[in-house]
PDB file of C-alpha atoms and ligand atoms in Angstrom:
ATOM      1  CA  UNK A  11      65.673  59.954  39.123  1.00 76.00           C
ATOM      2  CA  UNK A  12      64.124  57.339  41.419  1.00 97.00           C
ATOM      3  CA  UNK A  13      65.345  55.247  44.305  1.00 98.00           C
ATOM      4  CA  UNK A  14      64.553  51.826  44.254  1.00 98.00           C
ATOM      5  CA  UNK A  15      63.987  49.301  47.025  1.00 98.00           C
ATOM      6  CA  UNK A  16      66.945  47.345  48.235  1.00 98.00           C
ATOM      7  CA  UNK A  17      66.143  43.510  48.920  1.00 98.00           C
ATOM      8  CA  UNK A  18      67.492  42.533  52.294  1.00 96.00           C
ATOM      9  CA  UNK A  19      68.232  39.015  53.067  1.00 94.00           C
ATOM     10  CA  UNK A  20      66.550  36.468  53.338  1.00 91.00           C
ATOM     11  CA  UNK A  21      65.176  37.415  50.183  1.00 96.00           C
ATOM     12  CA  UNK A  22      65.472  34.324  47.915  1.00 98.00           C
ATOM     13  CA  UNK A  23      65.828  37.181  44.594  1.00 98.00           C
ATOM     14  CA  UNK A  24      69.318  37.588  45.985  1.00 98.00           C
ATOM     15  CA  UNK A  25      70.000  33.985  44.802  1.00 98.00           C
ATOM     16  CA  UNK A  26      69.610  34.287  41.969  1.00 98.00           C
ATOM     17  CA  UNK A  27      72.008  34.068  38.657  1.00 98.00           C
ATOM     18  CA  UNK A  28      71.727  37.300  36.834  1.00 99.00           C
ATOM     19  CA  UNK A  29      71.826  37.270  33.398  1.00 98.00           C
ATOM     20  CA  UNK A  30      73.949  38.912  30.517  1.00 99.00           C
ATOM     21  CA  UNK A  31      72.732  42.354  29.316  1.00 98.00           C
ATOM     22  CA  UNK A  32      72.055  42.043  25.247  1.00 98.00           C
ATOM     23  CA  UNK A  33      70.320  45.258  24.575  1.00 98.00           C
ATOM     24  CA  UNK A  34      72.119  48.559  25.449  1.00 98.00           C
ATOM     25  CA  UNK A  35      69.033  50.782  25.296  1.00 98.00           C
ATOM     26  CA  UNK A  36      67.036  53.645  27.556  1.00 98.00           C
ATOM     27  CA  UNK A  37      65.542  50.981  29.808  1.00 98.00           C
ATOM     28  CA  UNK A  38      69.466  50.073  30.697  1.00 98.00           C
ATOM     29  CA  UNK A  39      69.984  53.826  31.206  1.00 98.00           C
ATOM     30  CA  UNK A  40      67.248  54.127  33.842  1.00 98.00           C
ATOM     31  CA  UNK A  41      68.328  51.349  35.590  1.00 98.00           C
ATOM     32  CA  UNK A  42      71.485  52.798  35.851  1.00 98.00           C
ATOM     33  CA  UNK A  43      70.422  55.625  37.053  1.00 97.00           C
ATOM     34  CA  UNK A  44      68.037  54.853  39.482  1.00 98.00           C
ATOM     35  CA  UNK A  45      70.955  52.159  40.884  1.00 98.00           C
ATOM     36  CA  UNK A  46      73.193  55.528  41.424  1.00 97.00           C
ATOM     37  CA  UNK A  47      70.228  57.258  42.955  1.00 96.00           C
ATOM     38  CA  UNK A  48      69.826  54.114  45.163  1.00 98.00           C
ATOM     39  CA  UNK A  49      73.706  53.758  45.906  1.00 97.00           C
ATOM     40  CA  UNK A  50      73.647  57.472  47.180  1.00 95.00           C
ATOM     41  CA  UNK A  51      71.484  57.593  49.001  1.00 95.00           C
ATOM     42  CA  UNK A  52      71.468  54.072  50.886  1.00 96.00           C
ATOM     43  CA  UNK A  53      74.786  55.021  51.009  1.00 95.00           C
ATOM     44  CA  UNK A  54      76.929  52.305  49.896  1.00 96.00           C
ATOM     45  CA  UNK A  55      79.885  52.634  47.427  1.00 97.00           C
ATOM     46  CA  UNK A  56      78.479  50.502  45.564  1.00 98.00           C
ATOM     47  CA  UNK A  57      75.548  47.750  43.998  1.00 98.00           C
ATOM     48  CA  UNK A  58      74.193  45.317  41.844  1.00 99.00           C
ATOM     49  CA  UNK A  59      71.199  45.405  40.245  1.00 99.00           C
ATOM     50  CA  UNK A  60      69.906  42.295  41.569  1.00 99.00           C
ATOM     51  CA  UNK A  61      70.024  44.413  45.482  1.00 99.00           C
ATOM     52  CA  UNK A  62      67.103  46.697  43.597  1.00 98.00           C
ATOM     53  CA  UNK A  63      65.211  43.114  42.017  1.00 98.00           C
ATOM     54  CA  UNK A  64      66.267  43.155  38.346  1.00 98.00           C
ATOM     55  CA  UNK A  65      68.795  39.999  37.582  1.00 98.00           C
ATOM     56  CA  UNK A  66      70.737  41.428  35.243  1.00 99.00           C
ATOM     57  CA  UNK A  67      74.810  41.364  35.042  1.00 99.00           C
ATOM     58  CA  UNK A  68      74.962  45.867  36.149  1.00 99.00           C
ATOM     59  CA  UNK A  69      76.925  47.142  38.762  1.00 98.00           C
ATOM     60  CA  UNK A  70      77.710  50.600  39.976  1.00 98.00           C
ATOM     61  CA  UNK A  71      80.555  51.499  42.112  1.00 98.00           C
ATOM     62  CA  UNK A  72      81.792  54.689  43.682  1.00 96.00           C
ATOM     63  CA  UNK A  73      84.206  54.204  46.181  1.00 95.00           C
ATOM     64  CA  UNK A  74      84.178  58.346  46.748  1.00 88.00           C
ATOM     65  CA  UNK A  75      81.231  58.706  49.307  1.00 66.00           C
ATOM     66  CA  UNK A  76      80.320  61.963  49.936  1.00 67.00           C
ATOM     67  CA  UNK A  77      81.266  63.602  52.544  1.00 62.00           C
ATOM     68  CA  UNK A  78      77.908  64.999  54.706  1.00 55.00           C
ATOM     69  CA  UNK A  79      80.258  67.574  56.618  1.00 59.00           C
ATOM     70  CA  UNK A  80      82.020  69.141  53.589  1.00 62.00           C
ATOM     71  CA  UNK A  81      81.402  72.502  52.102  1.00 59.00           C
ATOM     72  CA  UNK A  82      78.465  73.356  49.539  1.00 59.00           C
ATOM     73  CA  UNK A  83      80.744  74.564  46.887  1.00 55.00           C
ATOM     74  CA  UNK A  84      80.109  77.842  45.139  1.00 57.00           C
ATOM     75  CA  UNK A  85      79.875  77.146  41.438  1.00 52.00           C
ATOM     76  CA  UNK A  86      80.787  80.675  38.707  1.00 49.00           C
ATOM     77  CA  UNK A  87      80.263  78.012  35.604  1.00 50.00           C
ATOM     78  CA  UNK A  88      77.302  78.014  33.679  1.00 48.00           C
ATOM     79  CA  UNK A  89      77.519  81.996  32.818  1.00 51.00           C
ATOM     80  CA  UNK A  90      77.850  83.914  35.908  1.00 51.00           C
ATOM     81  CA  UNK A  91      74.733  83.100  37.956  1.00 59.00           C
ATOM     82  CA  UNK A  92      76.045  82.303  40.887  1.00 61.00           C
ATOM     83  CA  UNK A  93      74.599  78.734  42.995  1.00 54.00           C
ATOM     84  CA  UNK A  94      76.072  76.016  44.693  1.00 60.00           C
ATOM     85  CA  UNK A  95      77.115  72.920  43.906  1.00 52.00           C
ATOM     86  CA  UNK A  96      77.299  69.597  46.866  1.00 57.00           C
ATOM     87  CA  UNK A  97      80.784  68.089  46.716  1.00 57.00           C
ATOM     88  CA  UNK A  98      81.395  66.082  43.304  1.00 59.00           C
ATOM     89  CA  UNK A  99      82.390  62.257  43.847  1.00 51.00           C
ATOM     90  CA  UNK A 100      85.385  61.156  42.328  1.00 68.00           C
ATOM     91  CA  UNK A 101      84.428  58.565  40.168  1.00 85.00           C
ATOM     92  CA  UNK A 102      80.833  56.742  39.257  1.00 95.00           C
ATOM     93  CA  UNK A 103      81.045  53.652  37.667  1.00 97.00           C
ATOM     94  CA  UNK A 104      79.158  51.197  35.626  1.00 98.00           C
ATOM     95  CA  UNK A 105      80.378  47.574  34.941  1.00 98.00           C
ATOM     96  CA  UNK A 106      77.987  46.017  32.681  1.00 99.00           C
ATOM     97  CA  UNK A 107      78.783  42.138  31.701  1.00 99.00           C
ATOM     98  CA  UNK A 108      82.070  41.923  33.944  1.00 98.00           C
ATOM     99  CA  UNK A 109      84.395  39.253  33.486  1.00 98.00           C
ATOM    100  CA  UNK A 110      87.164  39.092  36.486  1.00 98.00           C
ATOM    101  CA  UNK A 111      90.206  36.888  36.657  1.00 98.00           C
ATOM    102  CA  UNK A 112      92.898  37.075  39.722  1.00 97.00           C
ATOM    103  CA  UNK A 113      96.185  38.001  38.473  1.00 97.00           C
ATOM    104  CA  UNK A 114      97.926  37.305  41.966  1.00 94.00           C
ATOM    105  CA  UNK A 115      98.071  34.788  44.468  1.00 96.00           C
ATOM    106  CA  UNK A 116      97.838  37.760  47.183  1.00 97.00           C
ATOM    107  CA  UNK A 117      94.909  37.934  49.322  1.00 98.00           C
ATOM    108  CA  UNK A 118      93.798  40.786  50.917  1.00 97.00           C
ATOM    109  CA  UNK A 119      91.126  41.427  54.258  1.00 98.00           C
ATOM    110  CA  UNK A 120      88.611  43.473  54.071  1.00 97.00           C
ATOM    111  CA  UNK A 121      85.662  44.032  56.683  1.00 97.00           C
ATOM    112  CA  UNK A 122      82.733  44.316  53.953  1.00 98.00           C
ATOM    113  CA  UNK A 123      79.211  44.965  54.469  1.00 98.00           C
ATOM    114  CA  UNK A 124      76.429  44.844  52.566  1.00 98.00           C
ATOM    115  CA  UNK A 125      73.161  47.189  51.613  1.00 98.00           C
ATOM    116  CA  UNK A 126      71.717  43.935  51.781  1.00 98.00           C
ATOM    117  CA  UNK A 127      72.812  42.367  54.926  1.00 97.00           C
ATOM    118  CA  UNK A 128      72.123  45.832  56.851  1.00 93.00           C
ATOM    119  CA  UNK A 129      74.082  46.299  59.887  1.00 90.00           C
ATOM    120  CA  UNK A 130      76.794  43.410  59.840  1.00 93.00           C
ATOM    121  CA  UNK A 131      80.450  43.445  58.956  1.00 95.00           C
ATOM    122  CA  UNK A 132      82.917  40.924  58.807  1.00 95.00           C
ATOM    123  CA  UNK A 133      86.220  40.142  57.367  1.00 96.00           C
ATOM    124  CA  UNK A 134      86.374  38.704  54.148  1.00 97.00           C
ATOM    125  CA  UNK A 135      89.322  37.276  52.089  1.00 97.00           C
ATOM    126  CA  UNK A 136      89.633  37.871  48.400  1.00 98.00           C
ATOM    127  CA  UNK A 137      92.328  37.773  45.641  1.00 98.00           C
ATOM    128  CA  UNK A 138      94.241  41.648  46.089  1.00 98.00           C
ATOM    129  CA  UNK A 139      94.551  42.128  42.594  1.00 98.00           C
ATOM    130  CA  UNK A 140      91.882  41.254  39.237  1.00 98.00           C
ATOM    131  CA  UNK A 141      91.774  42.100  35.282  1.00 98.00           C
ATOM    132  CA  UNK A 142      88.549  43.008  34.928  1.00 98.00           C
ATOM    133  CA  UNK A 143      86.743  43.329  31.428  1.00 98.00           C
ATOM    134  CA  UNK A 144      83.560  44.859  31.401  1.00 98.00           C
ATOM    135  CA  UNK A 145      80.721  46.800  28.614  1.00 98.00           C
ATOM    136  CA  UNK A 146      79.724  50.428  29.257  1.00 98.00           C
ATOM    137  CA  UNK A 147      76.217  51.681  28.545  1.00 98.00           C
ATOM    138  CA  UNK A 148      77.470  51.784  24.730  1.00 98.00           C
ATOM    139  CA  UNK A 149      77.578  48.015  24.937  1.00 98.00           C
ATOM    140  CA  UNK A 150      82.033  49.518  24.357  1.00 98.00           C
ATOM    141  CA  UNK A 151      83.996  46.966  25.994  1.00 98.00           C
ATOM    142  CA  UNK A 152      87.002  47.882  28.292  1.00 98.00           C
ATOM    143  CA  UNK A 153      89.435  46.194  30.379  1.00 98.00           C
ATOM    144  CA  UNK A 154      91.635  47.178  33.478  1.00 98.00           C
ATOM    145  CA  UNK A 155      93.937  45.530  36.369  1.00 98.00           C
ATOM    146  CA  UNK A 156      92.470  46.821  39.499  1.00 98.00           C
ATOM    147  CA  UNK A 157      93.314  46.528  43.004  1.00 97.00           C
ATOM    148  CA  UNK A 158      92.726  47.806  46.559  1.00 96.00           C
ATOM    149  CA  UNK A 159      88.969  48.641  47.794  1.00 96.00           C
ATOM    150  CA  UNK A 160      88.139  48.913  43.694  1.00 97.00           C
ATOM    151  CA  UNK A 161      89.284  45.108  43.629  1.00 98.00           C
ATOM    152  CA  UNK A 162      87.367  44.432  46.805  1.00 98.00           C
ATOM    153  CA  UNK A 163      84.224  45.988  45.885  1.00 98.00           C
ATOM    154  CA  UNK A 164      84.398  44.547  42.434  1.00 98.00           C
ATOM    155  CA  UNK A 165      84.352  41.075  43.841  1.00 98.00           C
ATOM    156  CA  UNK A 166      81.669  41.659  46.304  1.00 98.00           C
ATOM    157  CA  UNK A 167      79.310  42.921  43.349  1.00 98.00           C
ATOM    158  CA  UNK A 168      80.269  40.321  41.159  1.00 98.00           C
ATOM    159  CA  UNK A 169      79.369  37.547  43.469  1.00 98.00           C
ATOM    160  CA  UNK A 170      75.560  39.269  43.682  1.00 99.00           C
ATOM    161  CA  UNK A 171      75.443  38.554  40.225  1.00 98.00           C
ATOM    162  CA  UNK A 172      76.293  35.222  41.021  1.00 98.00           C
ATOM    163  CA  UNK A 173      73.384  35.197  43.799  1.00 98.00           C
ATOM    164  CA  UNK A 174      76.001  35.414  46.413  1.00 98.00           C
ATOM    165  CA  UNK A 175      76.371  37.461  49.777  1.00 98.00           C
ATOM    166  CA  UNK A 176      79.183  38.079  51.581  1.00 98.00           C
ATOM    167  CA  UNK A 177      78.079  36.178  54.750  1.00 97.00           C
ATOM    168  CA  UNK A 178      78.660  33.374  52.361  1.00 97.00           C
ATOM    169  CA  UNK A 179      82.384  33.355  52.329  1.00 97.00           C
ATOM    170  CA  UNK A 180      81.908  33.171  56.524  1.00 97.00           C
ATOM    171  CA  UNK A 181      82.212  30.017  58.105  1.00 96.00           C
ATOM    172  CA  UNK A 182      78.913  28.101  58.606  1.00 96.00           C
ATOM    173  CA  UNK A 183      78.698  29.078  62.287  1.00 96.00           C
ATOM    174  CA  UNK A 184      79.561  32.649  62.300  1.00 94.00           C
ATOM    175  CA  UNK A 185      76.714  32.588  59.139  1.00 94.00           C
ATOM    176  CA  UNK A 186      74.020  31.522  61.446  1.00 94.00           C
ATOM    177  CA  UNK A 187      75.907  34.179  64.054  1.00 93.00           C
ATOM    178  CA  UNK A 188      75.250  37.132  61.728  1.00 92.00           C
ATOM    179  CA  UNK A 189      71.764  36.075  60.752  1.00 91.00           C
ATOM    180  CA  UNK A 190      70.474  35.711  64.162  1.00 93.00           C
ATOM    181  CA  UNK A 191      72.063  38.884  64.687  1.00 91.00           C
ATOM    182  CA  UNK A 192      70.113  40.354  62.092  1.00 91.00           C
ATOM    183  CA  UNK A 193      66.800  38.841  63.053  1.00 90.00           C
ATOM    184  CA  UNK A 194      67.193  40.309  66.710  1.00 91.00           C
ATOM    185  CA  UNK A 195      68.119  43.642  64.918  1.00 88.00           C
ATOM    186  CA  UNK A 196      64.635  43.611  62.763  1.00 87.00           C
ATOM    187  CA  UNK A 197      62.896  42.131  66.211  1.00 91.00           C
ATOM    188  CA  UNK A 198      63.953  45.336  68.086  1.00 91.00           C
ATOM    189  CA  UNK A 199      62.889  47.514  65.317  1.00 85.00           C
TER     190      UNK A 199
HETATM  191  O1  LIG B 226      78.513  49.943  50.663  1.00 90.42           O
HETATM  192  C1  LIG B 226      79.170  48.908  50.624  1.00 90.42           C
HETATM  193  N1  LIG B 226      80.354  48.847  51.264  1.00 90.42           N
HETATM  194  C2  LIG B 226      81.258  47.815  51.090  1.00 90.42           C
HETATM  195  C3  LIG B 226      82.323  47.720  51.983  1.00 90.42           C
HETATM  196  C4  LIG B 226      83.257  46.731  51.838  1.00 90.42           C
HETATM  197  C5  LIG B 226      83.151  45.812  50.814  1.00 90.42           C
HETATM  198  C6  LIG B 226      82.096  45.876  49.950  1.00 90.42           C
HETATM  199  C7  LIG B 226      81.155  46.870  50.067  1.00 90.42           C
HETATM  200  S1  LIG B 226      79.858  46.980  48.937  1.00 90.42           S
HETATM  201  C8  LIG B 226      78.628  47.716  49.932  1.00 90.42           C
HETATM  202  C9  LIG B 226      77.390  48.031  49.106  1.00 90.42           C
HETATM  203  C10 LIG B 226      76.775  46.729  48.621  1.00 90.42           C
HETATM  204  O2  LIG B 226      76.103  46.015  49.304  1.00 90.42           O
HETATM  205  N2  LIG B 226      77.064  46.352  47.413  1.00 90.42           N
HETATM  206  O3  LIG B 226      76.611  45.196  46.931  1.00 90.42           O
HETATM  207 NI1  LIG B 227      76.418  43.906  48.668  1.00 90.42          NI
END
């Protein structure tokens, strides 16, 4: 369990191409955990392993954030001792070595932000529906048609692999808007 350090732009790390994961070991394991732990508790729904320094082709998603207001939840599992457990998210995911493709001319608009880009959000346009292929931590691979915010996400985490940020798919000017935006934000700070 550790939470890592999210690069911020202008960090030139977050150019960079990561690279394909060969060896499916405990090394992987930690990273993956310590991108969950990271992911939490930024929060974000979800990241890419390049956001925490390490330019390799991992991403985690969970588009179920927690909810801070809701319920500890009494737990009578585990034998009878009775505790509580904080809401359970829906669905933590790892996409190692993803392959997308668009399997529809549809766009869809989404106002994304980024753990990286802290504090800015702007509408981006991106194919509505993918197959994705991906490995899991056994290296297993697996494929899926996704769509939606899964879709959305997906594509935003596959361009950090590709060293890009979502400011990038803004025209040149509103760029320059959002980063002087963001350099006023870290002046006040
Ligand atoms: O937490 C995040 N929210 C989000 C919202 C819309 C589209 C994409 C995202 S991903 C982002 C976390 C992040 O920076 N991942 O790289
Ligand atoms: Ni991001």
């Amino acid at each position: 369990m550790a939470i890592r350090e999210i690069l911020e732009v202008p960090d030139p790390r977050l150019k960079q191409v990561s690279k394909p994961v060969e060896v499916f070991d405990d090394a992987l394991r930690t990273l993956v955990a310590d991108m969950f732990d990271t992911m939490y508790d930024a929060p974000g729904i979800g990241l890419a392993a390049i956001q925490v320094g390490v330019p390799l082709r991992v991403l985690v998603i969970d588009l179920q954030p927690e909810d801070p207001d809701a319920e500890p939840q009494e737990c009578t599992a585990h034998g009878g001792h009775s505790h509580t457990h904080r809401p359970t998210r829906k669905e933590p995911r790892v996409f190692i070595n993803p392959v997308l493709t668009p399997v529809t001319e549809e766009q869809s608009v989404y106002s994304e932000g980024c753990l990286s880009v802290p504090d800015i959000y702007a509408d981006v346009t991106r194919p509505a529906r993918i197959h994705a292929r991906w490995q899991d931590l056994d290296g297993t691979m697996h494929e899926a048609e996704l769509d939606d915010l899964m879709a959305t996400c997906l594509q935003h985490e596959m361009d950090h692999l590709e060293g890009i940020l979502f400011i990038d798919h803004l025209s040149r000017l509103k760029r320059a808007m959002v980063l002087k935006k963001l350099e006023k934000i870290r002046r006040a700070a």
